Coordinates of N, CA and C in Angstrom, one line a residue:
M1 N 108.7 -11.9 -10.1 CA 108.5 -10.6 -9.5 C 107.6 -10.5 -10.4
D2 N 106.8 -11.1 -11.4 CA 105.8 -10.3 -12.2 C 105.1 -9.1 -12.2
S3 N 104.4 -9.8 -11.1 CA 103.3 -8.7 -10.1 C 104.0 -7.1 -9.8
I4 N 105.2 -7.2 -9.9 CA 105.6 -5.6 -9.4 C 106.4 -5.0 -10.6
N5 N 107.1 -5.9 -11.8 CA 106.9 -5.1 -13.4 C 105.6 -5.0 -13.8
R6 N 105.0 -5.9 -13.2 CA 103.6 -5.5 -14.4 C 103.2 -3.8 -13.3
L7 N 103.3 -3.9 -12.3 CA 102.8 -2.5 -11.3 C 103.8 -1.3 -12.1
E8 N 105.3 -1.7 -12.3 CA 106.2 -0.5 -12.5 C 105.8 -0.2 -14.2
N9 N 105.6 -1.4 -15.1 CA 104.7 -0.9 -16.6 C 103.7 0.0 -16.4
Y10 N 103.2 -0.1 -15.7 CA 101.5 0.6 -15.6 C 101.6 1.4 -15.1
L11 N 102.3 2.0 -13.9 CA 102.4 3.5 -13.5 C 103.5 4.3 -14.2
R12 N 104.3 3.5 -15.0 CA 105.5 4.0 -16.1 C 104.3 4.5 -17.3
T13 N 103.3 4.2 -17.6 CA 102.7 4.3 -18.9 C 100.8 5.2 -18.6
N14 N 100.8 5.2 -17.2 CA 99.4 5.6 -16.9 C 100.0 7.2 -15.8
F15 N 100.7 7.0 -15.2 CA 101.5 7.5 -14.1 C 102.7 8.4 -14.6
P16 N 103.3 8.7 -15.5 CA 104.6 8.9 -15.2 C 105.2 10.1 -14.3
E17 N 104.0 10.7 -14.2 CA 105.3 12.0 -13.0 C 104.9 11.7 -11.7
L18 N 104.1 10.2 -11.2 CA 103.4 10.0 -9.9 C 104.4 9.5 -9.0
N19 N 104.0 9.9 -7.7 CA 105.8 9.0 -6.6 C 104.5 8.3 -6.1
L20 N 104.5 6.9 -6.1 CA 103.7 6.8 -4.9 C 104.1 6.2 -3.7
E21 N 104.2 7.5 -2.9 CA 104.3 8.1 -1.6 C 103.1 8.8 -0.9
P22 N 102.7 9.1 0.2 CA 101.7 10.5 0.7 C 102.6 11.4 0.5
P23 N 102.1 12.4 0.4 CA 100.9 13.3 0.3 C 100.7 12.5 -1.0
L24 N 99.8 11.4 -1.0 CA 99.1 11.3 -2.9 C 99.0 12.6 -4.0
F25 N 97.7 12.8 -3.0 CA 97.3 14.3 -3.3 C 97.7 15.1 -3.4
Y26 N 98.6 15.6 -2.9 CA 99.6 16.9 -3.2 C 100.6 16.3 -4.5
H27 N 101.1 15.1 -4.5 CA 102.0 14.6 -5.4 C 101.3 14.2 -7.1
S28 N 99.7 14.4 -7.5 CA 99.1 14.2 -8.6 C 98.6 15.2 -9.0
A29 N 98.5 15.8 -10.0 CA 97.8 16.4 -10.6 C 96.0 16.7 -10.6
V30 N 95.5 15.2 -10.4 CA 93.9 15.1 -10.7 C 94.3 14.4 -9.0
G31 N 93.4 14.8 -8.5 CA 93.0 14.1 -7.3 C 91.9 14.6 -6.1
I32 N 91.2 13.7 -5.3 CA 89.8 14.5 -4.1 C 90.7 13.8 -3.2
R33 N 91.4 15.0 -1.8 CA 91.6 14.3 -0.7 C 89.8 14.5 0.1
F34 N 89.5 13.8 0.8 CA 88.3 13.2 1.9 C 88.5 13.5 3.4
E35 N 88.1 13.5 4.1 CA 87.8 13.7 5.7 C 86.8 12.6 5.5
I36 N 87.3 11.9 6.4 CA 87.1 10.0 6.6 C 86.8 10.6 8.2
G37 N 87.3 10.6 9.3 CA 86.9 10.8 10.3 C 86.8 12.5 10.9
V38 N 85.2 12.5 10.8 CA 84.9 13.7 11.7 C 84.1 13.1 12.8
P39 N 83.9 14.5 13.9 CA 85.2 15.7 13.8 C 86.3 15.3 13.8
Y40 N 87.1 16.1 13.9 CA 89.0 15.8 13.2 C 89.2 14.8 14.7
R41 N 89.4 13.6 14.4 CA 90.6 13.4 16.0 C 89.2 13.3 16.9
G42 N 87.9 13.1 16.9 CA 87.3 12.9 18.0 C 86.5 11.7 18.5
I43 N 87.7 11.2 18.7 CA 87.5 9.9 19.2 C 87.4 9.6 20.3
E44 N 86.8 10.3 20.9 CA 85.7 10.4 22.3 C 84.0 10.5 21.9
H45 N 84.5 10.4 21.0 CA 82.8 10.1 20.3 C 82.4 8.6 19.7
P46 N 81.4 8.3 20.4 CA 81.2 6.9 20.2 C 80.9 6.5 18.3
S47 N 80.6 7.1 17.9 CA 80.3 7.0 16.4 C 81.3 7.2 15.3
Y48 N 82.9 7.8 16.7 CA 83.8 8.3 15.1 C 84.3 7.3 14.4
F49 N 85.2 5.7 14.7 CA 85.1 4.8 14.1 C 84.4 4.2 13.3
Q50 N 83.2 4.8 13.5 CA 81.3 4.2 12.5 C 81.5 4.9 11.5
T51 N 82.0 5.6 12.0 CA 82.0 7.1 10.7 C 83.8 6.7 9.7
V52 N 84.4 6.9 10.1 CA 85.9 5.7 9.4 C 85.7 4.8 8.6
K53 N 84.7 3.7 9.2 CA 84.6 2.9 8.5 C 83.9 3.3 7.6
M54 N 82.4 3.7 7.7 CA 81.2 3.7 6.7 C 81.8 5.1 5.4
R55 N 82.5 5.8 5.8 CA 83.4 6.9 4.8 C 84.7 5.9 3.7
S56 N 85.3 5.4 4.6 CA 85.7 4.6 3.5 C 85.8 3.3 2.6
I57 N 84.4 2.4 3.5 CA 84.8 1.1 2.5 C 83.1 2.1 1.2
M58 N 83.0 2.7 1.4 CA 81.5 3.2 0.6 C 82.5 3.8 -0.8
L59 N 83.7 5.0 -0.2 CA 84.0 5.1 -0.9 C 85.0 4.1 -1.6
F60 N 85.7 3.4 -1.3 CA 86.1 2.0 -2.1 C 85.4 1.5 -2.9
E61 N 84.2 1.2 -2.5 CA 82.9 0.3 -3.3 C 82.8 0.9 -4.3
Q62 N 82.8 2.2 -4.4 CA 82.2 3.1 -5.5 C 83.2 3.5 -6.6
I63 N 84.8 2.8 -6.3 CA 85.6 2.9 -7.5 C 86.3 1.2 -7.7
F64 N 85.9 0.1 -7.0 CA 86.2 -1.1 -7.0 C 85.0 -2.1 -7.0
K65 N 84.9 -2.7 -8.5 CA 83.4 -3.1 -8.2 C 84.0 -4.8 -8.5
A66 N 82.7 -5.1 -7.6 CA 83.2 -7.3 -7.3 C 83.7 -7.6 -8.7
V67 N 83.4 -7.8 -9.8 CA 84.2 -7.9 -10.9 C 85.6 -7.2 -11.3
D68 N 85.7 -6.1 -10.6 CA 86.8 -5.3 -11.2 C 88.3 -6.3 -10.4
E69 N 89.3 -6.0 -11.5 CA 90.6 -6.2 -10.8 C 91.0 -5.2 -10.6
I70 N 91.9 -5.6 -8.9 CA 92.3 -4.4 -8.9 C 94.3 -4.7 -8.5
C71 N 95.1 -3.6 -8.4 CA 96.5 -4.1 -7.6 C 96.8 -3.7 -6.7
I72 N 96.6 -4.5 -5.4 CA 96.8 -3.7 -4.6 C 98.6 -3.8 -3.5
V73 N 98.9 -2.6 -3.5 CA 100.4 -2.4 -3.0 C 100.6 -1.8 -1.6
V74 N 101.9 -2.7 -1.0 CA 101.9 -2.4 0.3 C 103.5 -1.9 0.8
H75 N 103.6 -0.6 1.4 CA 104.7 -0.4 1.8 C 105.1 -0.8 2.8
T76 N 105.7 -1.8 3.4 CA 106.8 -1.9 4.8 C 107.9 -1.2 4.7
Y77 N 107.8 -0.6 6.7 CA 109.8 -0.7 6.9 C 109.6 -1.4 8.4
D78 N 110.9 -1.9 8.0 CA 111.4 -2.6 8.7 C 112.8 -2.4 9.5
S79 N 112.7 -1.6 10.9 CA 113.6 -1.2 11.2 C 114.6 -2.5 12.1
L80 N 115.8 -1.7 11.9 CA 117.3 -3.0 12.4 C 117.2 -2.5 13.9
H81 N 116.8 -1.9 14.7 CA 116.5 -1.8 16.3 C 115.1 -2.3 16.8
G82 N 116.0 -2.8 17.6 CA 114.6 -3.7 18.3 C 113.9 -2.3 18.7
F83 N 114.6 -2.0 19.4 CA 113.6 -0.6 20.5 C 113.1 0.4 19.8
E84 N 113.0 0.2 18.4 CA 112.1 1.3 17.5 C 111.1 0.6 17.0
V85 N 110.1 0.6 17.8 CA 108.9 -0.6 16.9 C 108.3 0.6 15.7
M86 N 108.8 0.1 14.7 CA 108.1 0.7 13.6 C 107.1 0.2 12.8
N87 N 106.5 -0.8 13.0 CA 105.8 -1.8 12.5 C 105.4 -2.9 13.1
E88 N 104.6 -2.5 14.0 CA 103.8 -3.7 14.3 C 102.7 -4.2 14.4
G89 N 101.6 -3.3 13.2 CA 100.6 -3.8 13.0 C 100.8 -5.0 12.2
I90 N 99.7 -5.6 11.6 CA 99.5 -6.9 10.8 C 99.8 -7.1 9.2
N91 N 100.9 -8.2 9.4 CA 100.8 -8.2 8.3 C 99.7 -7.8 6.8
V92 N 99.4 -7.3 6.1 CA 98.4 -7.2 4.8 C 98.5 -8.4 4.1
L93 N 99.5 -8.8 3.2 CA 99.7 -9.8 2.4 C 100.7 -11.0 3.5
P94 N 100.1 -11.8 3.3 CA 98.6 -12.3 2.8 C 98.1 -12.9 4.2
T95 N 97.6 -12.0 4.9 CA 96.6 -12.1 6.0 C 95.6 -11.7 5.6
F96 N 95.3 -11.5 4.8 CA 94.0 -10.4 4.4 C 93.7 -10.7 2.8
I97 N 94.0 -11.4 2.5 CA 94.1 -12.4 1.4 C 92.9 -13.6 1.6
R98 N 91.6 -13.3 1.0 CA 90.3 -14.5 0.8 C 90.8 -15.9 0.2
N99 N 91.4 -15.6 -0.7 CA 91.3 -17.0 -2.1 C 92.7 -17.1 -2.2
K100 N 93.1 -18.2 -1.3 CA 93.6 -18.5 -0.5 C 95.3 -19.5 -2.2
N101 N 94.2 -19.6 -3.0 CA 94.8 -20.1 -4.1 C 95.7 -18.6 -5.0
I102 N 95.7 -17.7 -4.2 CA 96.7 -16.7 -5.1 C 97.7 -16.3 -4.0
V103 N 98.0 -16.5 -2.7 CA 98.9 -16.2 -1.8 C 100.6 -16.4 -2.7
D104 N 100.1 -17.5 -3.3 CA 101.6 -17.1 -4.0 C 101.8 -16.2 -5.5
H105 N 100.7 -15.6 -5.7 CA 101.1 -14.5 -6.7 C 101.8 -13.1 -5.9
V106 N 101.9 -12.9 -4.6 CA 102.0 -11.4 -4.2 C 104.0 -12.0 -4.4
D107 N 104.3 -10.6 -4.5 CA 105.6 -10.4 -5.4 C 105.8 -9.2 -4.3
C108 N 107.6 -9.6 -3.3 CA 107.8 -8.3 -3.2 C 109.2 -8.3 -3.1
A109 N 110.1 -7.0 -3.0 CA 110.9 -6.0 -3.3 C 111.2 -5.6 -2.0
E110 N 112.6 -5.1 -2.0 CA 113.7 -4.3 -1.0 C 113.1 -2.8 -2.6
L111 N 112.7 -1.8 -1.7 CA 112.4 -0.4 -1.9 C 114.2 0.4 -1.9
E112 N 114.3 0.5 -0.7 CA 115.0 1.2 -0.5 C 115.8 1.0 1.1
R113 N 117.5 1.2 1.0 CA 118.0 1.2 2.6 C 118.3 2.5 2.8
E114 N 118.2 2.2 4.2 CA 118.0 4.0 5.3 C 119.7 3.4 6.0
Y115 N 120.2 4.5 6.0 CA 121.4 4.2 7.1 C 121.5 6.3 7.4
D116 N 122.1 5.4 9.0 CA 122.7 6.7 9.6 C 123.6 7.6 9.1
E117 N 123.8 8.5 10.3 CA 125.2 9.2 9.5 C 126.0 8.7 9.5
D118 N 126.7 8.1 10.3 CA 128.0 7.3 10.0 C 127.8 5.5 9.3
G119 N 127.2 6.0 8.6 CA 126.7 5.2 7.3 C 126.4 3.4 8.2
K120 N 125.5 3.7 8.7 CA 125.4 2.5 9.7 C 123.8 1.7 9.2
L121 N 123.5 0.7 8.7 CA 122.2 1.0 8.2 C 121.0 0.7 9.6
Q122 N 120.0 1.4 9.1 CA 118.8 1.2 10.6 C 117.7 0.6 9.8
G123 N 117.5 0.6 8.8 CA 116.4 -0.4 8.1 C 115.9 -0.4 6.6
I124 N 114.8 -1.2 6.5 CA 115.0 -1.4 5.3 C 113.1 -1.3 4.6
S125 N 112.9 -0.8 3.5 CA 111.6 0.0 2.7 C 111.3 -1.5 1.6
Y126 N 110.2 -2.0 2.3 CA 110.0 -3.5 1.2 C 108.1 -2.8 0.5
Q127 N 108.3 -2.9 -0.7 CA 107.5 -3.2 -1.9 C 106.3 -4.5 -1.6
S128 N 105.5 -4.7 -1.4 CA 104.9 -6.4 -1.8 C 103.3 -6.0 -2.6
C129 N 103.0 -6.7 -4.2 CA 102.1 -6.0 -4.4 C 101.4 -7.5 -4.9
L130 N 100.2 -7.2 -5.4 CA 99.3 -8.8 -5.9 C 98.0 -7.8 -7.0
W131 N 97.6 -8.9 -7.9 CA 97.4 -8.4 -8.7 C 95.9 -8.9 -8.6
C132 N 94.9 -9.0 -8.6 CA 93.3 -9.6 -8.0 C 92.6 -9.3 -8.3
R133 N 91.6 -10.3 -7.9 CA 90.0 -9.5 -8.0 C 89.6 -8.7 -6.9
R134 N 88.3 -7.8 -6.8 CA 88.6 -6.9 -5.6 C 88.4 -8.2 -4.3
D135 N 87.3 -8.9 -5.0 CA 86.7 -9.9 -3.4 C 87.5 -11.0 -3.1
E136 N 88.7 -10.6 -3.4 CA 89.5 -11.9 -3.3 C 90.3 -11.7 -2.3
I137 N 90.3 -9.8 -1.6 CA 90.9 -9.7 -0.9 C 89.7 -9.2 0.4
D138 N 90.5 -9.5 1.7 CA 89.4 -8.9 2.5 C 89.6 -6.9 2.9
Y139 N 88.8 -6.5 2.1 CA 89.4 -4.7 2.0 C 88.7 -4.3 2.8
K140 N 87.3 -4.9 3.5 CA 86.5 -3.9 4.5 C 87.6 -4.0 5.9
R141 N 88.3 -5.0 6.0 CA 89.3 -5.6 7.5 C 90.7 -4.9 7.5
I142 N 90.8 -4.8 6.0 CA 91.6 -4.0 5.6 C 92.0 -2.3 5.9
L143 N 90.6 -2.1 5.4 CA 90.5 -0.7 5.8 C 90.1 0.0 7.5
I144 N 89.1 -1.1 7.7 CA 89.1 -0.9 9.1 C 90.2 -1.0 10.0
A145 N 90.7 -1.7 9.8 CA 92.8 -1.4 10.1 C 93.7 -0.7 10.3
I146 N 93.5 0.0 8.7 CA 94.2 1.0 8.8 C 93.8 2.0 9.5
G147 N 92.3 2.7 9.9 CA 91.9 3.4 10.8 C 92.1 3.5 12.1
Y148 N 92.9 2.4 12.3 CA 93.0 2.4 14.0 C 94.6 2.6 14.3
Q149 N 95.3 2.7 12.8 CA 96.7 2.5 13.0 C 97.4 3.6 14.1
D150 N 96.9 4.4 14.6 CA 97.4 5.2 14.8 C 96.4 4.7 17.1
F151 N 96.3 4.2 16.7 CA 95.8 3.9 18.1 C 95.5 2.2 18.6
P152 N 97.3 1.8 18.6 CA 97.2 0.7 19.3 C 96.5 0.4 20.5
S153 N 96.6 1.2 21.2 CA 96.2 1.2 22.5 C 94.4 0.5 22.8
F154 N 93.5 0.5 21.7 CA 92.1 0.7 21.8 C 92.3 -1.2 21.6
K155 N 93.4 -2.0 21.1 CA 93.1 -3.4 21.3 C 92.6 -4.0 20.2
Q156 N 92.4 -2.7 19.1 CA 91.6 -3.4 18.2 C 93.2 -3.9 17.0
P157 N 92.4 -4.9 15.9 CA 93.7 -5.1 15.1 C 93.7 -3.9 14.0
Y158 N 95.2 -3.6 13.9 CA 95.9 -1.9 13.0 C 96.9 -2.6 12.3
I159 N 96.9 -2.1 11.0 CA 97.7 -1.7 9.8 C 98.5 -0.6 10.2
S160 N 100.2 -0.7 10.6 CA 101.1 0.3 10.5 C 101.5 0.4 8.4
D161 N 101.5 -0.3 8.2 CA 101.8 -0.3 6.3 C 101.3 0.9 5.9
R162 N 102.2 1.1 4.4 CA 101.0 2.2 3.9 C 100.6 1.2 2.4
V163 N 99.3 1.5 2.2 CA 98.6 0.2 1.8 C 97.6 1.2 0.4
Y164 N 98.3 0.8 -1.0 CA 97.2 1.7 -1.9 C 97.0 0.6 -3.1
F165 N 95.8 1.0 -3.2 CA 94.7 0.7 -4.4 C 94.3 0.7 -5.6
I166 N 94.5 0.3 -6.6 CA 94.8 1.0 -7.4 C 93.8 0.2 -8.7
N167 N 92.6 0.8 -9.1 CA 92.0 0.4 -10.5 C 92.1 -0.1 -11.4
P168 N 93.2 -0.7 -12.4 CA 93.6 -0.1 -13.8 C 93.0 -0.1 -15.0
R169 N 91.3 -0.5 -14.9 CA 90.7 -0.3 -15.7 C 90.3 1.2 -16.1
S170 N 90.0 1.9 -14.6 CA 89.3 3.6 -14.6 C 90.9 4.7 -14.3
H171 N 91.6 3.5 -14.1 CA 93.2 4.5 -13.3 C 92.9 5.4 -12.3
V172 N 92.5 5.2 -11.5 CA 92.3 5.2 -10.2 C 93.4 4.5 -8.9
I173 N 93.4 5.5 -8.5 CA 94.8 5.4 -6.7 C 93.7 5.6 -6.0
Y174 N 93.9 4.2 -5.0 CA 93.0 5.1 -3.7 C 93.7 5.0 -2.3
H175 N 93.9 5.5 -1.6 CA 95.2 5.6 -0.3 C 94.6 6.3 0.9
L176 N 94.0 5.2 2.0 CA 93.6 5.5 3.1 C 94.6 5.7 3.9
Y177 N 95.1 7.0 4.0 CA 96.2 7.1 4.9 C 96.2 7.2 6.2
D178 N 95.3 7.3 7.0 CA 94.6 7.1 8.4 C 93.4 7.1 8.6
D179 N 92.7 7.3 10.2 CA 91.6 7.8 10.3 C 91.1 9.2 10.2
R180 N 92.3 9.9 9.9 CA 92.2 11.7 9.7 C 91.5 11.8 7.9
G181 N 92.0 10.8 6.9 CA 91.3 11.1 5.7 C 91.8 9.9 4.6
L182 N 91.7 10.5 3.4 CA 91.6 9.4 2.1 C 92.3 10.1 0.9
D183 N 92.9 10.2 0.3 CA 93.6 10.6 -1.0 C 93.1 9.8 -2.6
I184 N 92.4 10.1 -2.9 CA 91.8 9.4 -4.7 C 92.2 10.3 -5.6
V185 N 93.3 9.6 -6.7 CA 93.9 10.4 -7.5 C 93.5 9.4 -9.0
S186 N 93.7 10.6 -9.9 CA 93.6 9.8 -11.5 C 94.6 10.4 -11.9
N187 N 94.3 9.9 -13.3 CA 95.2 10.4 -14.2 C 94.2 11.1 -15.1
H188 N 93.1 11.7 -14.9 CA 92.1 12.4 -15.5 C 91.1 12.6 -14.3
P189 N 90.5 14.1 -14.7 CA 89.3 14.3 -13.6 C 88.2 13.5 -14.2
F190 N 87.6 13.1 -15.0 CA 86.6 12.1 -15.8 C 86.5 11.2 -14.4
S191 N 87.0 10.7 -14.3 CA 87.5 9.1 -13.9 C 86.7 9.1 -12.5
I192 N 87.2 10.3 -11.5 CA 86.9 10.7 -10.3 C 85.7 11.4 -10.1
R193 N 85.2 12.2 -11.2 CA 84.1 13.5 -11.3 C 82.4 13.2 -10.5
S194 N 82.5 11.9 -10.6 CA 81.3 11.5 -9.9 C 81.3 11.3 -8.6
L195 N 82.7 10.8 -8.1 CA 82.8 11.1 -6.3 C 82.9 12.5 -6.3
Y196 N 83.9 13.4 -6.9 CA 83.6 15.0 -6.6 C 82.3 15.1 -6.1
Q197 N 81.1 14.7 -7.0 CA 80.1 15.5 -7.3 C 78.8 15.0 -6.0
K198 N 78.7 13.8 -5.9 CA 78.2 13.2 -5.2 C 78.4 13.3 -3.8
Y199 N 79.9 12.6 -3.5 CA 80.8 13.2 -2.0 C 81.0 14.6 -2.0
N200 N 80.7 15.7 -2.5 CA 81.4 16.8 -2.2 C 81.4 17.2 -1.1
N201 N 80.2 16.7 -0.1 CA 80.6 17.2 1.4 C 81.6 16.8 2.3
W202 N 82.2 15.9 1.6 CA 83.3 15.2 2.0 C 84.3 15.5 2.1
I203 N 84.4 16.5 0.8 CA 85.9 17.1 0.8 C 86.7 17.6 1.9
L204 N 88.0 17.4 2.2 CA 88.3 18.2 3.1 C 88.3 19.7 2.7
D205 N 87.8 20.7 3.5 CA 88.0 21.7 3.5 C 89.1 22.5 3.0
Y206 N 90.0 22.3 3.9 CA 91.8 23.2 3.4 C 91.8 22.9 2.2
D207 N 91.4 21.9 1.2 CA 91.7 22.0 -0.2 C 90.9 22.1 -1.0
R208 N 90.2 22.9 -0.8 CA 88.3 22.4 -1.4 C 88.8 23.4 -2.5
E209 N 89.4 24.8 -2.5 CA 89.6 25.6 -3.7 C 90.9 24.9 -5.4
R210 N 91.6 24.1 -4.2 CA 92.7 23.4 -5.4 C 91.7 22.3 -5.7
I211 N 91.1 21.6 -5.1 CA 90.3 20.4 -6.2 C 89.1 21.0 -7.2
E212 N 88.5 21.9 -6.5 CA 87.1 22.5 -7.1 C 88.1 23.1 -8.4
N213 N 88.9 24.0 -8.5 CA 90.1 23.5 -9.7 C 90.0 22.7 -10.3
I214 N 90.3 21.7 -10.0 CA 90.5 20.6 -11.2 C 90.0 20.2 -11.5
F215 N 88.2 20.2 -11.3 CA 87.2 19.8 -12.1 C 86.3 20.9 -13.2
K216 N 86.7 22.2 -13.1 CA 86.5 23.1 -13.6 C 85.9 22.9 -15.1
G217 N 85.2 22.9 -15.8 CA 85.0 22.5 -16.7 C 85.1 21.0 -17.2
F218 N 84.6 20.2 -16.6 CA 84.3 18.8 -16.7 C 83.0 18.2 -16.0

């Protein structure tokens, strides 16, 4: 459990008030919410998923450089009822690990159990964690698969788990929640100010005023 213990210690030290769950942007005092799929859910446009791919990967590579150590955190829900398909997608870890020498470094722990009103167990949530270098995982395929999570009928690989990427050097957390948008949070505005400036036109207009207030004076 060394990887999970390290993750918990890191979050406790650097993000003591943050719950690693969606909507991450609204759980953090410092963050940006980017619009990834444009036009909104415009799946009839041939270029829609290309835009999702381009924006999500471009922002990822601005945060995580090839030499960077990253922490990838995966939250999975397993339903105990076969008729409830809660998690059909590809298992992120170890499927997307490029360096097979680090597969054994993945830690997994139970997060919580869900019960119905009669006290019957309905499902279990798990957290998997891996610390590695950026290019030891196939992050591009992960991001593309997240973009298809709401479209299993498209016959494309997709991920239904929640996947968080952490840069422990810059203290930035990246969460692509689906094809619509992406939350990037930090413990200080300076760490993500360049993203705010460079990709300002990608910011989700609904949250723009809140985001602009975060970066006033920085």
